[in-house]
Tab-separated table of C-alpha atoms and ligand atoms in Angstrom:
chain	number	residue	atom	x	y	z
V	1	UNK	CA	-33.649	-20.247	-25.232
V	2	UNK	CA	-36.500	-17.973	-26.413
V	3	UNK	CA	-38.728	-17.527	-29.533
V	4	UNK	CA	-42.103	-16.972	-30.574
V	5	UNK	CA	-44.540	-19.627	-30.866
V	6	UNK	CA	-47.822	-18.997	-32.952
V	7	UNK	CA	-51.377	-20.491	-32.131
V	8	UNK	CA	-53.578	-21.161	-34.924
V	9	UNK	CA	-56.309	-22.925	-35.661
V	10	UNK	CA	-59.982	-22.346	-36.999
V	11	UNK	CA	-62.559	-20.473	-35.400
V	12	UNK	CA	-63.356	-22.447	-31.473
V	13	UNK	CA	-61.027	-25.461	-31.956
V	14	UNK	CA	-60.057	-23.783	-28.050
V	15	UNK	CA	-56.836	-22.019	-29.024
V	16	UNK	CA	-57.337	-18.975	-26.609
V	17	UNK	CA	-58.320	-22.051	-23.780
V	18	UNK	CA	-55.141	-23.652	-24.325
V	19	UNK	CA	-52.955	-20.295	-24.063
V	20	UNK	CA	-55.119	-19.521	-21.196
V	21	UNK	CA	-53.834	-22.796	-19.255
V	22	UNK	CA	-50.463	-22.727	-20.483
V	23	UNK	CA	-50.104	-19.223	-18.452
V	24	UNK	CA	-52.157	-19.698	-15.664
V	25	UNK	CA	-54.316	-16.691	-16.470
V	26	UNK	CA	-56.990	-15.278	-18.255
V	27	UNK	CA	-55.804	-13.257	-20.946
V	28	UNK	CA	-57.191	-14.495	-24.158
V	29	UNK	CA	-61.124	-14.136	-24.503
V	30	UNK	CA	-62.716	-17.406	-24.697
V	31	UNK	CA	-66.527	-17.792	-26.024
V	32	UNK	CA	-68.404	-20.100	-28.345
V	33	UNK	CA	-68.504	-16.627	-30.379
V	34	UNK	CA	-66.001	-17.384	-32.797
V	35	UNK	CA	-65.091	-13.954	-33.854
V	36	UNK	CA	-64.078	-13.301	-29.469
V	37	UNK	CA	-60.741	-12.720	-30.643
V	38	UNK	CA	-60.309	-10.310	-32.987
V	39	UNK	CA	-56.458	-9.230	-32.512
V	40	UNK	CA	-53.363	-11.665	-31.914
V	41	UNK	CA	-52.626	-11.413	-28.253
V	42	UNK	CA	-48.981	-12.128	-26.719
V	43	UNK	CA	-48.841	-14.437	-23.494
V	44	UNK	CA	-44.891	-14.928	-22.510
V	45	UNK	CA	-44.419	-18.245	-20.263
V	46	UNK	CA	-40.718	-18.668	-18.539
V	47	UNK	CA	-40.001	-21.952	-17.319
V	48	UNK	CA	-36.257	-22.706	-16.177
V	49	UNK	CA	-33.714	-21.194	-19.460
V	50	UNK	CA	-36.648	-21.142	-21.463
V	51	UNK	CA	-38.976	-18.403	-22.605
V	52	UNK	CA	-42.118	-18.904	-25.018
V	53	UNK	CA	-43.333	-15.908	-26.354
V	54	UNK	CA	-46.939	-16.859	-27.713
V	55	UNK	CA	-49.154	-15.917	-30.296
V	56	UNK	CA	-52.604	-16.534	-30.148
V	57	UNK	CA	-54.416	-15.776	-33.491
V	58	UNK	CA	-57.862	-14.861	-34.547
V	59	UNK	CA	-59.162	-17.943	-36.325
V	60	UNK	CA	-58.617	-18.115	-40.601
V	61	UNK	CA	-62.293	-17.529	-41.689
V	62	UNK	CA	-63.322	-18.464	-44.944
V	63	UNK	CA	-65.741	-15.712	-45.703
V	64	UNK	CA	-62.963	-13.350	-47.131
V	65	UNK	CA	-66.141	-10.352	-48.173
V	66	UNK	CA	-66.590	-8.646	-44.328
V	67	UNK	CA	-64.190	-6.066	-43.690
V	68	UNK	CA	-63.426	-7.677	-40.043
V	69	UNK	CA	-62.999	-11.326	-41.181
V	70	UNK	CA	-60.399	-10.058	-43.638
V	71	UNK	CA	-58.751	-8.176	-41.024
V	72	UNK	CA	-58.690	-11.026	-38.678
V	73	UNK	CA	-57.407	-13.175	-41.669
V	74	UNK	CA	-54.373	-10.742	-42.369
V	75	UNK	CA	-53.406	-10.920	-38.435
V	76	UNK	CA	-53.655	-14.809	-38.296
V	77	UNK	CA	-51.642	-14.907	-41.489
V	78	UNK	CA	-48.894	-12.185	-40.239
V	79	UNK	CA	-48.714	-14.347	-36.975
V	80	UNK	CA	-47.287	-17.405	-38.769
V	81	UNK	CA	-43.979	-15.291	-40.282
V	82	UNK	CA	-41.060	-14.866	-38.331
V	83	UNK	CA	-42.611	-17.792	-35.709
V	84	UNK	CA	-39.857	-20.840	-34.289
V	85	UNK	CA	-42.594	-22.422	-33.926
V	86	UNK	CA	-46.636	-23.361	-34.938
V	87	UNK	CA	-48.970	-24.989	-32.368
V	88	UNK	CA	-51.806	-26.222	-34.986
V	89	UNK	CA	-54.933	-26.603	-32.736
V	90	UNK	CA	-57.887	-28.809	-34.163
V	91	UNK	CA	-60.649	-30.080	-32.719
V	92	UNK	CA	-61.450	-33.929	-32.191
V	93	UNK	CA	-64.432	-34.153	-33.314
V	94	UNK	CA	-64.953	-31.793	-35.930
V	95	UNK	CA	-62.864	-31.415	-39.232
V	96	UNK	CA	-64.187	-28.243	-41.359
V	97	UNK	CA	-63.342	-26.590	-44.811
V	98	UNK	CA	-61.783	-24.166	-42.284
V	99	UNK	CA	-59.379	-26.218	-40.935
V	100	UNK	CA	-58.494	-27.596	-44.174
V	101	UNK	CA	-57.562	-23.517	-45.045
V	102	UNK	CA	-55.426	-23.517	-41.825
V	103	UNK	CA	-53.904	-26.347	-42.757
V	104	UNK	CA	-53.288	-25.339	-46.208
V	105	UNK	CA	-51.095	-22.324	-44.686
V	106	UNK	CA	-49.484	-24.574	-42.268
V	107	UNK	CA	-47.864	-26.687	-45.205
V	108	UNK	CA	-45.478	-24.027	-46.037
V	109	UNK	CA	-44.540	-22.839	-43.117
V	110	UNK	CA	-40.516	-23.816	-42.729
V	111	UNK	CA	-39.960	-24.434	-38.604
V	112	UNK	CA	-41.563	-26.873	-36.626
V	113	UNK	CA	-45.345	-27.749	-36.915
V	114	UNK	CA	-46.761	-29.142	-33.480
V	115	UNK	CA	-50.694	-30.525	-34.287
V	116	UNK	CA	-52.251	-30.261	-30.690
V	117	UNK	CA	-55.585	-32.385	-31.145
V	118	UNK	CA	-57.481	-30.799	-28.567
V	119	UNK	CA	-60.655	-31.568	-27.032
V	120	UNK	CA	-60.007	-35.073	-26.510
V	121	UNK	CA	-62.558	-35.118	-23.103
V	122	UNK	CA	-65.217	-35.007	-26.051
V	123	UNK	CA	-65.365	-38.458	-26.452
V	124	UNK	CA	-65.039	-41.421	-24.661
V	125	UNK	CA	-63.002	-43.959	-26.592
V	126	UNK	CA	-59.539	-42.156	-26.509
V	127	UNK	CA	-57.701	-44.468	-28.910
V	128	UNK	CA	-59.352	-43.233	-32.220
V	129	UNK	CA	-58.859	-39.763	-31.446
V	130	UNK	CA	-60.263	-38.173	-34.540
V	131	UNK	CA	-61.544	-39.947	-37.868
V	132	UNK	CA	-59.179	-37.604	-39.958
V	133	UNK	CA	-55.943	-37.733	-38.029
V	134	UNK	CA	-54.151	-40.514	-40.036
V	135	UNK	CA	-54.830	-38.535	-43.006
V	136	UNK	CA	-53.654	-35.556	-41.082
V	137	UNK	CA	-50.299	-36.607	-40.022
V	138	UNK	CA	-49.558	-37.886	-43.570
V	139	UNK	CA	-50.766	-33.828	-44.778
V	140	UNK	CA	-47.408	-32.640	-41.842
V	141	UNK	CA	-45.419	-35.617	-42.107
V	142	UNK	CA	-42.535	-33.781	-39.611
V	143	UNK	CA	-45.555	-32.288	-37.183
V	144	UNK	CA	-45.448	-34.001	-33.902
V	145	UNK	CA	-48.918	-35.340	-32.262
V	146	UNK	CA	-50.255	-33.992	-29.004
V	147	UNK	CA	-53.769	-34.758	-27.660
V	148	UNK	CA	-54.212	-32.246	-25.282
V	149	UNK	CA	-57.260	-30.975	-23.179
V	150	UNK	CA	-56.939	-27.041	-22.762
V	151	UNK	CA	-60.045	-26.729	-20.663
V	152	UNK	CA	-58.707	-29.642	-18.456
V	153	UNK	CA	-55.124	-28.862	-18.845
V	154	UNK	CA	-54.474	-32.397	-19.976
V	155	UNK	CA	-50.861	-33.146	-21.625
V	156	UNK	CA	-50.506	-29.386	-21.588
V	157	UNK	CA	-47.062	-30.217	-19.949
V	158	UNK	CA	-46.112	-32.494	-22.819
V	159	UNK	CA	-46.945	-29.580	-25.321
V	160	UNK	CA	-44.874	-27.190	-23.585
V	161	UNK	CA	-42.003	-29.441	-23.587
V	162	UNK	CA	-41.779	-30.324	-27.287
V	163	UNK	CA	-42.208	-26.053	-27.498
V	164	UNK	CA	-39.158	-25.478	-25.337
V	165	UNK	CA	-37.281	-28.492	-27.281
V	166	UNK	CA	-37.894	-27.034	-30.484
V	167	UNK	CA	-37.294	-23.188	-29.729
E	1	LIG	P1	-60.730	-20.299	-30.152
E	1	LIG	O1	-61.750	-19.625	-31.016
E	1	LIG	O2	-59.945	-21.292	-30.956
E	1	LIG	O3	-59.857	-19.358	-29.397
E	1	LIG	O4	-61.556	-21.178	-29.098
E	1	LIG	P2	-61.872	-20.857	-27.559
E	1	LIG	O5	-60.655	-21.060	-26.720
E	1	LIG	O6	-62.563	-19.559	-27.467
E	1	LIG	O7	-62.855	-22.068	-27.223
E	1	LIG	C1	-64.028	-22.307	-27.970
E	1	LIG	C2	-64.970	-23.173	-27.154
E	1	LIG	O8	-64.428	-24.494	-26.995
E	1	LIG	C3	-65.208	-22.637	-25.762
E	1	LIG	O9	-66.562	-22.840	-25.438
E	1	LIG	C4	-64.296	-23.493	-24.890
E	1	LIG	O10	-64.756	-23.601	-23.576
E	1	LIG	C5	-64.350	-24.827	-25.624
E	1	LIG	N1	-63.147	-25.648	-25.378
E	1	LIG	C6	-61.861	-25.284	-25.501
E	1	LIG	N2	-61.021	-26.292	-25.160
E	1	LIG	C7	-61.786	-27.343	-24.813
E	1	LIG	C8	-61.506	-28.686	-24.349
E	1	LIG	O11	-60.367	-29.110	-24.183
E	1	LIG	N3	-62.584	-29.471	-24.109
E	1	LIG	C9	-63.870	-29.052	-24.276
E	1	LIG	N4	-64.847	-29.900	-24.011
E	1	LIG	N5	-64.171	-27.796	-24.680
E	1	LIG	C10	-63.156	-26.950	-24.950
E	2	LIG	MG1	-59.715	-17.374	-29.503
């Protein structure tokens, strides 16, 4: 099996950190900049019969009136067409007007939706991983749940799998 997966998410929920891990190398540019990546970069991970192609995307920014945010806008956008599958990266503990954009997109996209809650080293009491995540799963009622750790690699492995399930 093979197919592109697409990694969105707002500005620094850690979405080049997590492709970063899943391939073992630095490729994406990571920074508390947000704006660090400015193009959608392809990472290709083979595992066994099954190769991810993936798409890391600039963050959706909401201030459409600079030239470069649009641009960045229009390749986060293109990056969720033609995708078997969207990795929807937020952050634990922080839910912004931007993420409610991404997520906005995210409702009409058609193949699977897998929410990767990242981050979750943040805070200490791992059962109520964010505030807004029952309301979250009810917004992408067929999106499976992942709290993952891209800067410690935690559950990355249980990511990956549900990618190569759903390819
Ligand atoms: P992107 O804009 O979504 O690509 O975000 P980046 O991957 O550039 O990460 C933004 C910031 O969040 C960086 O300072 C990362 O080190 C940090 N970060 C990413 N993942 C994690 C994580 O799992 N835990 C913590 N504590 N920080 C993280
Ligand atoms: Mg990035």
């Amino acid at each position: 099996r093979c197919g592109y997966v697409a990694i969105v998410g707002r500005p620094n929920v850690g979405k080049s950190t997590l492709l970063n891990h899943i391939l073992g190398q630095k490729l994406a540019i990571t920074s508390r900049k947000p704006q660090t990546t400015r193009h959608n970069m392809l990472g290709i991970k083979t595992e066994g019969d099954v190769q991810a192609i993936y798409v890391d995307t600039p963050g959706l920014h909401k201030n459409n009136e600079k030239a470069i945010n649009r641009y960045m806008n229009k390749n986060a956008a293109s990056a969720l067409k033609d995708v078997d599958v969207v990795i929807f990266v937020v952050d634990r503990t922080r839910w912004t007007d931007e993420d409610q954009m991404v997520l906005e997109r995210i409702q009409y996209v058609q193949g699977p939706v897998i929410l990767a809650v990242n981050k979750t080293d943040r805070l200490d009491d791992k059962a109520d991983l964010m505030p807004h995540l029952k309301w979250l799963a009810e917004q992408l009622p067929s999106a499976e749940i992942v709290p993952v750790s891209a800067q410690h690699g935690h559950n990355l492995d249980a990511l990956e799998k549900l990618v190569g399930e759903r390819l």
